[in-house]
Amino acid sequence: MKSLNSTRVVPTILFGLLLLPAIAAAAPAKVAVLPFAIHSDKDYTFLQKGIVEMLSSRLASPGKVEVLDPIATTNAMAEAKGLSGDKLAQAVAGKLGADVAIHGSLTVLGESVSIDAKTLDITGGRQPLTFFKQTNGMGEVIPQINVMAGEINSKLFGVTAPAAAAPAAVGAGAAVAAGAAAASAAQPDIHMHPEKLLQSGQVASAEGLPPSPLVSAAAPTEQSSSALNPAFVPAPGTLASGDPGFWKSRGFEHLINGIDVGDVDKDGQQETVVATPEQIFIYRFVQGKQQSVAEIKGGLMRFISVSIGDINRNSTPEIFVTGFASNLNALESSVYEFDGRNFVPIVKKSRYYYSVARHPALGDMLLGQKQVNDESIYADPIFEMAWKGGEYVPERQVLKRKGNLLGFAYGDIMQNGSESIVVLDESEQLQLLTPDGKRQWLSEDKYGGTMLYYQPPSKAIGNMNTISYLPIRIRTADLDGNNKLEVLVIQNHDRARRLMTQQRIFSSGQIEALAWDGLGLAPAWKTRTLSGRIQDFAIGDFDNDGTNELLIAVVTKEGAVIFTDAQSSLVAFDLKPVR
């Protein structure tokens, strides 16, 4: 019996040994991406997280490359005290059981930026590889990181497909879930709000925002849909896909003047900050339920806009609130920050307009415009602001004049490696400018449109100056993943076609995405028309479901008296990954 058992066991062991290499070959390579060292006379340490996130998302390839948790990598680095360079990378990889470690540096000298990276194969199967890129400014860092990630994937792992396409599988799953939700929502909701927001189709409303889309009735067959979201209408010649769908919040009994999304209380979840004329409301939407987090009263201030960003780099995002004095003729902005228990003001009665721009390479950037010229809201320069000595101070001028910060955005819009600027001018036309203020393009249509205004101080007793309507939010973003920025701008429709300078009656609005086509900004897609007036919008994972949404603040009832008896809602469109 002993001899017989040995005869059977030996082939089994040999078979298992022969099978091991095949199993090992099938396992994905585990990669640890270490934060890059930053060499610069300015503080760009916050870029470390951004570079890790960019490389991680682009290197990951299902079944071939698995990028280890950046938090685990950072913790392993903290334990490897006194080490640097290759030795640090090897120690971290050994601690985490990684097959490959990637480390490097980013060096900034004036306008020149050098990116160096090195890969170490801990298993000893491949020689170390080095990668180098050089750019003429921070605006080119993101594209070069993309190229570098592709080269690493190709040379080290034999992955030729762009790593950025990997998340599309998630979008496919979301599309299946959306289809199931559509089937369950096919019947009309008997509790539907009587004011239909979506003009071409049936509206689904709820007290909170459900975890899966509520889908409206099918759109007319001649009206196609965008692959980014079925409720977006693409420009002629693009592909159609799906049925229209969106979320709608319960009605709020006040005007909404501004919204933004961010983790303002450091709980790991995104909060939605809503600015009304007299109060700031902070909400958290989780699993379709609205939670009230905090309220901030404005006193005699009138809040007109809100932005979120960690500008002082203490890992707690600040809430920047642009506001006017009660008579609407002077800026009195403020900044709030969570101290662990409450949201406390760290800046009061500032004479700056504030707006946070999310730069693809530099992260959150604060822009500011001081109201020096009391007669015009377009006459003063716009600056990039920095936190110094316990206050926000202007550091770099980004536009000399011709614009107001509330209707301002910038980025590599023309795809030429340099930043250009989009602003709404005094006639509410959209302009594309170079940083020195030279106009490259002017829209024929009017955009924006709001009831908020600035009342210049009177020059004489009893003499009331003409009011100036404020511009409203513009954002730049690459929502469809084609490495080209779109300009997102609100277009509200005035029944009087804005022919009356002191009176407006807005009946509907939509958000339009414009993209540079070599000659100008051309329409890419737009949301369906919404009844009422769109006052603001934000892009972020406001409902904490793991995917970003386009969140829109819609005013459906202005109120008989200013700042009172109003009706507003939040509408969200899911942003699906697009191949």
Coordinates of C-alpha atoms in Angstrom, one line a residue:
M1 CA 0.0 0.0 0.0
K2 CA 2.8 2.4 0.8
S3 CA 4.5 1.9 -2.5
L4 CA 1.2 2.4 -4.3
N5 CA 0.5 5.7 -2.5
S6 CA 3.9 7.0 -3.3
T7 CA 3.4 6.2 -7.0
R8 CA 0.2 8.2 -7.0
V9 CA 1.5 11.2 -5.0
V10 CA 4.6 11.9 -7.1
P11 CA 2.7 12.6 -10.4
T12 CA 0.2 14.8 -8.5
I13 CA 3.1 16.9 -7.0
L14 CA 4.8 17.1 -10.4
F15 CA 1.5 18.2 -12.0
G16 CA 1.0 20.9 -9.3
L17 CA 4.6 22.1 -9.8
L18 CA 4.0 22.4 -13.6
L19 CA 0.8 24.3 -13.0
L20 CA 2.3 26.9 -10.6
P21 CA 4.0 29.0 -13.4
A22 CA 0.7 29.2 -15.3
I23 CA -1.1 30.3 -12.1
A24 CA 1.7 32.9 -11.4
A25 CA 1.5 34.2 -15.0
A26 CA -2.2 34.7 -14.7
A27 CA -1.9 36.8 -11.5
P28 CA -1.8 40.5 -12.1
A29 CA 1.4 42.4 -11.3
K30 CA 1.1 44.3 -8.0
V31 CA 2.5 47.8 -8.3
A32 CA 3.3 50.3 -5.5
V33 CA 3.4 53.9 -6.7
L34 CA 5.3 56.1 -4.3
P35 CA 4.7 59.9 -4.0
F36 CA 7.1 61.8 -6.2
A37 CA 9.7 64.1 -4.7
I38 CA 9.0 67.8 -5.5
H39 CA 11.9 70.1 -6.2
S40 CA 10.8 73.7 -6.5
D41 CA 11.1 77.1 -4.9
K42 CA 7.3 77.1 -4.5
D43 CA 5.3 74.8 -2.3
Y44 CA 3.9 72.1 -4.7
T45 CA 3.8 69.3 -2.2
F46 CA 0.1 68.8 -2.8
L47 CA 1.0 67.7 -6.4
Q48 CA 2.3 64.4 -4.9
K49 CA -1.2 63.1 -4.3
G50 CA -2.3 64.2 -7.7
I51 CA 0.5 62.4 -9.5
V52 CA 0.0 59.2 -7.6
E53 CA -3.7 59.3 -8.4
M54 CA -3.1 60.0 -12.1
L55 CA -0.5 57.2 -12.5
S56 CA -2.5 54.7 -10.4
S57 CA -5.7 55.2 -12.5
R58 CA -3.8 55.0 -15.8
L59 CA -1.6 52.1 -14.9
A60 CA -4.4 49.9 -13.6
S61 CA -5.4 47.2 -16.0
P62 CA -7.9 44.4 -15.0
G63 CA -6.1 41.0 -14.9
K64 CA -2.7 42.5 -15.7
V65 CA -1.8 45.4 -13.4
E66 CA -3.1 45.9 -9.9
V67 CA -2.1 49.2 -8.3
L68 CA -1.9 49.0 -4.5
D69 CA -3.8 51.3 -2.2
P70 CA -1.9 54.7 -2.0
I71 CA -2.7 55.0 1.7
A72 CA -1.1 51.6 2.4
T73 CA 1.9 52.8 0.4
T74 CA 2.2 56.0 2.4
N75 CA 2.0 54.1 5.7
A76 CA 4.7 51.7 4.5
M77 CA 6.9 54.7 3.6
A78 CA 6.4 56.2 7.1
E79 CA 7.8 52.9 8.6
A80 CA 10.9 53.0 6.4
K81 CA 12.5 55.8 8.2
G82 CA 15.9 57.1 7.0
L83 CA 15.6 55.5 3.5
S84 CA 15.3 57.2 0.2
G85 CA 15.5 56.5 -3.5
D86 CA 15.7 52.9 -4.7
K87 CA 16.2 51.6 -1.1
L88 CA 13.0 53.3 0.0
A89 CA 11.1 51.9 -3.0
Q90 CA 12.4 48.4 -2.3
A91 CA 11.5 48.5 1.4
V92 CA 8.0 49.7 0.6
A93 CA 7.5 47.1 -2.0
G94 CA 8.8 44.4 0.3
K95 CA 6.4 45.5 3.1
L96 CA 3.4 45.5 0.8
G97 CA 4.3 42.4 -1.2
A98 CA 4.5 44.4 -4.4
D99 CA 6.1 43.0 -7.6
V100 CA 7.1 46.5 -8.9
A101 CA 7.8 49.8 -7.2
I102 CA 7.6 53.2 -9.1
H103 CA 9.2 56.3 -7.7
G104 CA 10.4 59.6 -9.1
S105 CA 10.5 63.3 -8.9
L106 CA 9.1 66.5 -10.4
T107 CA 11.4 69.5 -10.8
V108 CA 10.2 73.0 -11.5
L109 CA 12.6 75.6 -12.8
G110 CA 10.8 78.7 -13.9
E111 CA 8.4 77.6 -16.7
S112 CA 10.3 74.3 -17.3
V113 CA 9.0 71.2 -15.5
S114 CA 10.9 67.9 -15.5
I115 CA 9.3 64.6 -14.6
D116 CA 11.5 61.6 -13.8
A117 CA 10.3 58.1 -13.0
K118 CA 12.0 54.8 -12.2
T119 CA 10.5 51.3 -12.0
L120 CA 12.1 48.6 -9.9
D121 CA 11.1 44.9 -10.4
I122 CA 11.4 43.5 -6.9
T123 CA 11.1 39.9 -8.3
G124 CA 14.3 40.4 -10.2
G125 CA 12.8 39.4 -13.5
R126 CA 13.4 42.8 -15.3
Q127 CA 16.0 45.4 -15.2
P128 CA 15.1 48.9 -13.7
L129 CA 13.6 51.2 -16.3
T130 CA 13.8 55.0 -16.3
F131 CA 11.4 57.5 -17.9
F132 CA 11.8 61.2 -18.4
K133 CA 9.5 64.0 -19.6
Q134 CA 9.9 67.8 -19.8
T135 CA 7.2 70.4 -20.2
N136 CA 6.9 74.1 -20.7
G137 CA 4.6 74.8 -17.8
M138 CA 2.3 73.1 -15.4
G139 CA -0.5 72.9 -18.0
E140 CA 1.4 70.1 -19.8
V141 CA 2.1 67.9 -16.7
I142 CA -1.2 66.0 -17.0
P143 CA -0.7 65.0 -20.7
Q144 CA 2.9 64.0 -20.1
I145 CA 1.9 61.8 -17.1
N146 CA -0.6 60.1 -19.4
V147 CA 2.1 59.5 -22.0
M148 CA 4.5 58.2 -19.3
A149 CA 1.9 55.8 -17.8
G150 CA 1.3 54.4 -21.3
E151 CA 5.1 53.9 -21.8
I152 CA 5.4 52.1 -18.5
N153 CA 2.5 49.9 -19.2
S154 CA 3.8 49.0 -22.7
K155 CA 7.5 48.4 -21.8
L156 CA 7.0 46.8 -18.4
F157 CA 3.7 44.9 -18.6
G158 CA 3.1 44.6 -22.3
V159 CA -0.2 46.5 -21.9
T160 CA -0.8 48.5 -25.1
A161 CA -4.4 49.6 -24.5
P162 CA -4.7 53.0 -22.7
A163 CA -5.1 52.5 -19.0
A164 CA -7.7 55.3 -18.8
A165 CA -10.1 53.0 -20.6
A166 CA -10.2 50.6 -17.7
P167 CA -13.0 52.4 -15.8
A168 CA -15.3 52.0 -18.7
A169 CA -16.2 48.6 -17.3
V170 CA -17.7 50.4 -14.3
G171 CA -19.8 52.5 -16.7
A172 CA -21.1 49.4 -18.4
G173 CA -22.3 48.1 -15.1
A174 CA -23.9 51.4 -14.3
A175 CA -25.7 51.3 -17.7
V176 CA -27.1 47.9 -16.8
A177 CA -28.3 49.2 -13.4
A178 CA -29.8 52.2 -15.1
G179 CA -31.7 49.9 -17.5
A180 CA -33.1 48.0 -14.5
A181 CA -34.1 51.3 -12.8
A182 CA -35.8 52.4 -16.0
A183 CA -37.9 49.3 -16.0
S184 CA -39.0 49.8 -12.4
A185 CA -39.7 53.5 -13.0
A186 CA -41.8 53.1 -16.2
Q187 CA -45.1 53.8 -14.4
P188 CA -45.9 57.5 -13.5
D189 CA -45.2 58.5 -9.9
I190 CA -48.5 59.5 -8.3
H191 CA -46.5 61.7 -5.8
M192 CA -44.8 63.6 -8.6
H193 CA -44.3 67.4 -8.1
P194 CA -46.9 69.3 -10.1
E195 CA -44.3 71.6 -11.7
K196 CA -42.5 69.5 -14.3
L197 CA -38.9 70.4 -14.5
L198 CA -38.1 68.4 -17.6
Q199 CA -40.1 70.1 -20.4
S200 CA -39.8 67.2 -22.9
G201 CA -40.6 64.2 -20.9
Q202 CA -42.0 63.0 -17.5
V203 CA -40.3 64.2 -14.3
A204 CA -39.6 61.8 -11.4
S205 CA -39.2 63.6 -8.1
A206 CA -38.4 62.4 -4.6
E207 CA -37.8 63.7 -1.1
G208 CA -34.2 62.6 -1.3
L209 CA -32.0 61.5 -4.1
P210 CA -32.3 57.7 -4.7
P211 CA -29.2 55.6 -5.2
S212 CA -30.3 54.6 -8.7
P213 CA -31.5 56.9 -11.5
L214 CA -35.2 57.8 -11.8
V215 CA -35.8 57.8 -15.5
S216 CA -38.4 59.9 -17.4
A217 CA -40.4 58.9 -20.3
A218 CA -38.7 58.3 -23.7
A219 CA -37.7 61.4 -25.6
P220 CA -39.0 62.1 -29.0
T221 CA -37.3 59.8 -31.6
E222 CA -35.9 62.8 -33.5
Q223 CA -34.1 64.0 -30.4
S224 CA -30.9 62.0 -29.8
S225 CA -29.0 61.6 -26.5
S226 CA -25.4 61.8 -25.4
A227 CA -23.5 58.7 -24.2
L228 CA -22.2 60.7 -21.2
N229 CA -25.8 61.0 -19.9
P230 CA -29.0 60.1 -21.8
A231 CA -30.6 63.4 -20.6
F232 CA -27.9 65.4 -22.5
V233 CA -28.6 66.4 -26.1
P234 CA -25.5 66.0 -28.3
A235 CA -24.5 68.2 -31.1
P236 CA -25.6 67.1 -34.6
G237 CA -23.7 64.1 -36.0
T238 CA -22.8 62.5 -32.6
L239 CA -24.2 59.2 -31.5
A240 CA -27.4 58.7 -29.6
S241 CA -27.8 56.3 -26.7
G242 CA -30.3 55.4 -24.0
D243 CA -33.4 57.1 -22.4
P244 CA -33.4 60.4 -20.5
G245 CA -33.0 60.1 -16.7
F246 CA -32.1 62.3 -13.8
W247 CA -32.6 62.9 -10.0
K248 CA -34.5 65.7 -8.4
S249 CA -34.5 66.8 -4.8
R250 CA -37.4 67.9 -2.8
G251 CA -38.4 71.5 -3.1
F252 CA -36.5 74.1 -0.9
E253 CA -38.5 77.0 0.3
H254 CA -35.9 79.6 -0.5
L255 CA -33.7 80.9 -3.3
I256 CA -30.5 79.0 -4.0
N257 CA -27.8 81.4 -5.1
G258 CA -24.8 79.0 -5.1
I259 CA -23.7 75.4 -4.7
D260 CA -20.5 73.3 -4.5
V261 CA -19.5 69.9 -3.4
G262 CA -16.6 68.7 -1.1
D263 CA -15.7 66.9 2.1
V264 CA -15.9 70.0 4.3
D265 CA -16.0 68.2 7.7
K266 CA -13.3 65.5 6.9
D267 CA -15.7 62.5 7.5
G268 CA -14.7 60.8 4.2
Q269 CA -18.0 61.7 2.5
Q270 CA -18.9 64.5 0.2
E271 CA -21.1 67.3 1.5
T272 CA -23.2 69.7 -0.6
V273 CA -22.9 73.3 0.4
V274 CA -25.9 75.5 -0.5
A275 CA -25.8 79.3 -0.3
T276 CA -29.1 81.0 0.1
P277 CA -29.3 84.8 0.4
E278 CA -29.2 84.8 4.2
Q279 CA -27.8 81.4 5.1
I280 CA -25.4 78.6 4.2
F281 CA -26.9 75.0 4.5
I282 CA -24.6 72.0 4.5
Y283 CA -26.2 68.7 3.5
R284 CA -25.0 65.1 3.0
F285 CA -26.8 62.9 0.6
V286 CA -26.3 59.2 1.3
Q287 CA -28.3 56.3 -0.1
G288 CA -31.1 58.6 -1.3
K289 CA -31.5 60.4 2.1
Q290 CA -30.8 64.0 2.8
Q291 CA -28.9 64.7 6.1
S292 CA -28.6 68.2 7.5
V293 CA -25.0 68.7 8.7
A294 CA -24.8 72.4 9.6
E295 CA -26.2 75.9 9.0
I296 CA -24.3 79.2 8.9
K297 CA -26.2 82.4 9.3
G298 CA -25.1 85.5 7.4
G299 CA -26.5 88.2 9.6
L300 CA -26.8 91.4 7.4
M301 CA -24.7 89.8 4.7
R302 CA -26.3 88.6 1.4
F303 CA -24.6 85.4 0.1
I304 CA -24.3 85.2 -3.7
S305 CA -21.8 82.4 -4.4
V306 CA -20.0 79.6 -2.7
S307 CA -16.8 77.6 -3.6
I308 CA -14.9 74.8 -1.8
G309 CA -11.2 74.1 -1.8
D310 CA -8.2 73.3 0.5
I311 CA -6.2 76.4 -0.2
N312 CA -4.3 76.7 3.1
R313 CA -3.2 73.1 2.6
N314 CA -4.2 71.8 6.1
S315 CA -6.2 68.9 4.7
T316 CA -9.5 70.6 5.6
P317 CA -11.3 72.3 2.7
E318 CA -12.4 75.9 3.3
I319 CA -15.8 77.2 2.3
F320 CA -15.4 80.5 0.4
V321 CA -18.6 82.6 0.4
T322 CA -18.8 85.6 -1.8
G323 CA -21.4 88.1 -0.4
F324 CA -22.6 91.7 -0.5
A325 CA -23.6 94.0 2.3
S326 CA -27.3 94.2 2.9
N327 CA -27.7 97.2 0.5
L328 CA -25.9 95.2 -2.3
N329 CA -23.4 98.0 -3.0
A330 CA -20.2 96.5 -1.3
L331 CA -18.5 93.2 -1.1
E332 CA -18.5 91.5 2.3
S333 CA -17.2 88.0 1.6
S334 CA -16.1 85.4 4.2
V335 CA -14.3 82.1 4.5
Y336 CA -15.4 79.2 6.9
E337 CA -13.5 76.1 8.0
F338 CA -14.4 73.1 10.2
D339 CA -12.5 73.1 13.5
G340 CA -13.5 69.6 14.5
R341 CA -16.8 70.7 16.0
N342 CA -18.2 73.8 14.2
F343 CA -17.7 75.8 11.0
V344 CA -15.9 78.9 12.1
P345 CA -15.0 82.0 10.1
I346 CA -11.3 82.5 9.3
V347 CA -11.9 85.5 7.1
K348 CA -14.6 88.2 7.6
K349 CA -15.8 91.1 5.5
S350 CA -13.4 90.7 2.7
R351 CA -13.7 92.9 -0.4
Y352 CA -12.9 90.0 -2.7
Y353 CA -15.0 87.9 -5.0
Y354 CA -13.8 84.3 -4.5
S355 CA -13.9 81.2 -6.7
V356 CA -12.0 77.9 -6.5
A357 CA -10.7 76.4 -9.8
R358 CA -9.8 72.8 -9.9
H359 CA -6.6 72.6 -12.0
P360 CA -5.8 69.2 -13.4
A361 CA -2.1 69.4 -12.3
L362 CA -2.1 72.0 -9.5
G363 CA -5.2 70.8 -7.7
D364 CA -7.5 73.4 -6.0
M365 CA -6.6 77.0 -6.8
L366 CA -8.2 80.1 -5.3
L367 CA -9.0 83.0 -7.6
G368 CA -9.8 86.4 -6.2
Q369 CA -11.0 89.8 -7.6
K370 CA -11.0 92.8 -5.3
Q371 CA -13.8 95.3 -5.8
V372 CA -11.8 98.5 -6.2
N373 CA -13.8 100.2 -9.0
D374 CA -17.2 100.7 -7.4
E375 CA -18.9 101.7 -10.7
S376 CA -18.0 98.5 -12.7
I377 CA -17.8 94.8 -11.6
Y378 CA -15.7 94.1 -14.7
A379 CA -12.9 96.6 -14.3
D380 CA -10.6 95.1 -11.7
P381 CA -7.9 92.4 -12.3
I382 CA -8.3 88.7 -11.3
F383 CA -5.5 87.1 -9.3
E384 CA -4.5 83.6 -8.2
M385 CA -4.6 83.9 -4.4
A386 CA -2.3 82.3 -1.8
W387 CA -2.6 81.7 2.0
K388 CA 0.1 83.7 3.7
G389 CA 0.4 85.1 7.2
G390 CA -3.2 84.0 8.1
E391 CA -4.9 85.6 5.1
Y392 CA -5.5 85.2 1.4
V393 CA -3.3 87.5 -0.7
P394 CA -3.0 88.0 -4.5
E395 CA 0.0 86.2 -5.9
R396 CA -0.2 86.0 -9.7
Q397 CA -2.4 88.0 -12.0
V398 CA -4.4 85.8 -14.4
L399 CA -6.5 88.5 -16.1
K400 CA -5.9 92.3 -16.2
R401 CA -9.6 93.3 -16.8
K402 CA -12.6 92.6 -19.0
G403 CA -14.2 90.1 -16.7
N404 CA -15.9 89.4 -13.4
L405 CA -14.7 86.3 -11.4
L406 CA -18.2 85.0 -11.0
G407 CA -18.3 84.3 -14.7
F408 CA -14.7 83.2 -15.3
A409 CA -12.9 80.0 -16.0
Y410 CA -9.6 78.9 -17.6
G411 CA -7.5 76.0 -18.7
D412 CA -6.0 74.5 -21.9
I413 CA -9.2 75.1 -23.8
M414 CA -7.6 75.6 -27.2
Q415 CA -5.5 72.4 -26.8
N416 CA -2.2 74.3 -27.5
G417 CA -0.4 73.6 -24.3
S418 CA -1.2 77.0 -22.7
E419 CA -4.0 78.3 -20.6
S420 CA -6.7 80.4 -22.1
I421 CA -9.6 82.2 -20.4
V422 CA -13.4 82.2 -20.9
V423 CA -15.4 85.1 -19.4
L424 CA -18.9 86.4 -19.6
D425 CA -18.7 90.1 -20.6
E426 CA -21.0 93.0 -19.8
S427 CA -23.4 92.1 -22.6
E428 CA -23.4 88.4 -21.4
Q429 CA -21.6 87.1 -24.4
L430 CA -19.0 84.5 -23.9
Q431 CA -15.4 85.5 -24.8
L432 CA -12.3 83.3 -25.2
L433 CA -9.2 85.3 -24.3
T434 CA -5.4 84.7 -24.0
P435 CA -3.9 85.5 -20.6
D436 CA -2.8 89.0 -21.9
G437 CA -6.5 89.8 -22.7
K438 CA -6.5 89.3 -26.4
R439 CA -9.8 88.0 -27.7
Q440 CA -9.7 84.8 -29.7
W441 CA -13.5 84.2 -30.0
L442 CA -16.8 85.8 -29.2
S443 CA -20.2 84.0 -29.0
E444 CA -23.2 85.3 -30.9
D445 CA -25.5 84.0 -28.3
K446 CA -26.0 85.4 -24.8
Y447 CA -25.2 83.1 -21.8
G448 CA -25.7 83.1 -18.1
G449 CA -28.7 85.1 -16.9
T450 CA -29.5 85.7 -13.2
M451 CA -31.6 87.9 -11.0
L452 CA -28.6 88.7 -8.7
Y453 CA -27.2 92.2 -9.1
Y454 CA -24.7 94.7 -7.8
Q455 CA -26.0 98.2 -6.9
P456 CA -23.2 100.7 -7.3
P457 CA -22.9 103.3 -4.5
S458 CA -24.9 106.4 -5.3
K459 CA -22.9 109.5 -6.2
A460 CA -25.5 111.9 -4.8
I461 CA -28.2 111.8 -2.2
G462 CA -31.5 110.5 -3.7
N463 CA -29.8 109.4 -7.0
M464 CA -30.0 105.7 -7.6
N465 CA -27.5 104.3 -10.1
T466 CA -28.3 101.6 -12.6
I467 CA -28.0 98.1 -11.3
S468 CA -25.5 95.6 -12.8
Y469 CA -26.6 92.0 -13.1
L470 CA -23.9 89.6 -12.1
P471 CA -22.5 86.9 -14.3
I472 CA -22.8 83.3 -13.2
R473 CA -20.7 80.1 -13.0
I474 CA -18.5 78.8 -15.8
R475 CA -16.5 75.6 -15.4
T476 CA -14.0 73.8 -17.5
A477 CA -13.8 70.0 -17.3
D478 CA -13.0 66.9 -19.4
L479 CA -16.2 65.0 -18.7
D480 CA -16.1 62.6 -21.6
G481 CA -12.5 61.5 -21.1
N482 CA -11.1 62.6 -24.5
N483 CA -8.3 64.7 -22.9
K484 CA -10.0 67.9 -24.2
L485 CA -11.6 70.5 -21.9
E486 CA -15.2 71.4 -22.4
V487 CA -16.5 74.8 -21.3
L488 CA -19.7 74.3 -19.3
V489 CA -21.9 77.4 -19.2
I490 CA -25.5 78.2 -18.2
Q491 CA -27.9 79.6 -20.7
N492 CA -31.2 80.9 -19.2
H493 CA -34.0 82.0 -21.5
D494 CA -35.5 85.4 -20.8
R495 CA -39.0 86.0 -22.2
A496 CA -38.1 89.6 -23.0
R497 CA -34.9 88.4 -24.7
R498 CA -33.0 90.7 -22.3
L499 CA -34.2 93.8 -24.1
M500 CA -35.2 95.3 -20.8
T501 CA -32.1 96.3 -18.9
Q502 CA -33.8 96.5 -15.4
Q503 CA -36.3 93.7 -15.6
R504 CA -36.0 90.0 -16.4
I505 CA -38.4 87.1 -16.6
F506 CA -36.7 83.8 -17.0
S507 CA -38.8 80.9 -18.2
S508 CA -36.3 78.1 -18.7
G509 CA -32.6 77.2 -18.8
Q510 CA -30.1 74.6 -19.7
I511 CA -26.4 73.9 -19.4
E512 CA -24.4 73.8 -22.6
A513 CA -20.9 72.2 -23.1
L514 CA -18.7 73.9 -25.7
A515 CA -15.5 72.6 -27.1
W516 CA -12.7 74.1 -29.2
D517 CA -12.8 72.9 -32.9
G518 CA -9.9 75.0 -34.2
L519 CA -12.1 78.0 -35.2
G520 CA -14.1 78.7 -32.1
L521 CA -16.1 77.1 -29.2
A522 CA -18.7 74.8 -30.8
P523 CA -21.6 73.0 -29.1
A524 CA -20.7 69.5 -27.9
W525 CA -23.9 68.7 -25.9
K526 CA -26.4 70.3 -23.6
T527 CA -28.8 69.3 -20.9
R528 CA -32.5 69.1 -21.6
T529 CA -34.3 72.4 -21.0
L530 CA -35.4 72.8 -17.4
S531 CA -38.3 75.0 -16.3
G532 CA -37.3 77.9 -14.2
R533 CA -33.9 79.5 -13.9
I534 CA -30.6 77.7 -13.4
Q535 CA -28.6 79.6 -10.9
D536 CA -25.5 77.4 -10.3
F537 CA -24.0 74.0 -10.9
A538 CA -21.2 71.8 -9.6
I539 CA -19.4 68.6 -10.6
G540 CA -18.8 66.0 -8.0
D541 CA -19.9 62.8 -6.2
F542 CA -22.6 64.7 -4.2
D543 CA -24.6 61.5 -3.3
N544 CA -21.6 59.4 -2.3
D545 CA -22.3 56.6 -4.7
G546 CA -18.8 56.4 -6.2
T547 CA -19.4 58.3 -9.4
N548 CA -19.6 62.0 -10.2
E549 CA -22.7 63.9 -11.1
L550 CA -23.6 67.2 -12.7
L551 CA -25.5 68.9 -9.9
I552 CA -27.7 71.9 -10.8
A553 CA -29.5 74.4 -8.7
V554 CA -32.9 75.4 -10.3
V555 CA -35.0 78.3 -9.1
T556 CA -38.7 77.6 -10.0
K557 CA -40.2 80.4 -8.1
E558 CA -38.5 83.8 -7.5
G559 CA -40.9 85.0 -4.8
A560 CA -43.1 88.0 -4.6
V561 CA -40.6 89.9 -2.5
I562 CA -36.8 89.7 -3.0
F563 CA -35.1 87.0 -0.8
T564 CA -38.5 85.6 0.4
D565 CA -41.2 83.2 -0.7
A566 CA -39.1 81.4 -3.2
Q567 CA -38.9 77.8 -4.5
S568 CA -35.7 76.0 -5.6
S569 CA -34.6 72.4 -6.3
L570 CA -31.5 70.4 -6.9
V571 CA -31.3 68.3 -10.1
A572 CA -28.5 65.8 -10.7
F573 CA -27.4 64.0 -13.9
D574 CA -25.2 61.0 -13.5
L575 CA -22.0 61.2 -15.4
K576 CA -21.2 57.8 -16.9
P577 CA -17.6 56.9 -18.0
V578 CA -17.4 57.0 -21.8
R579 CA -15.0 54.9 -23.9

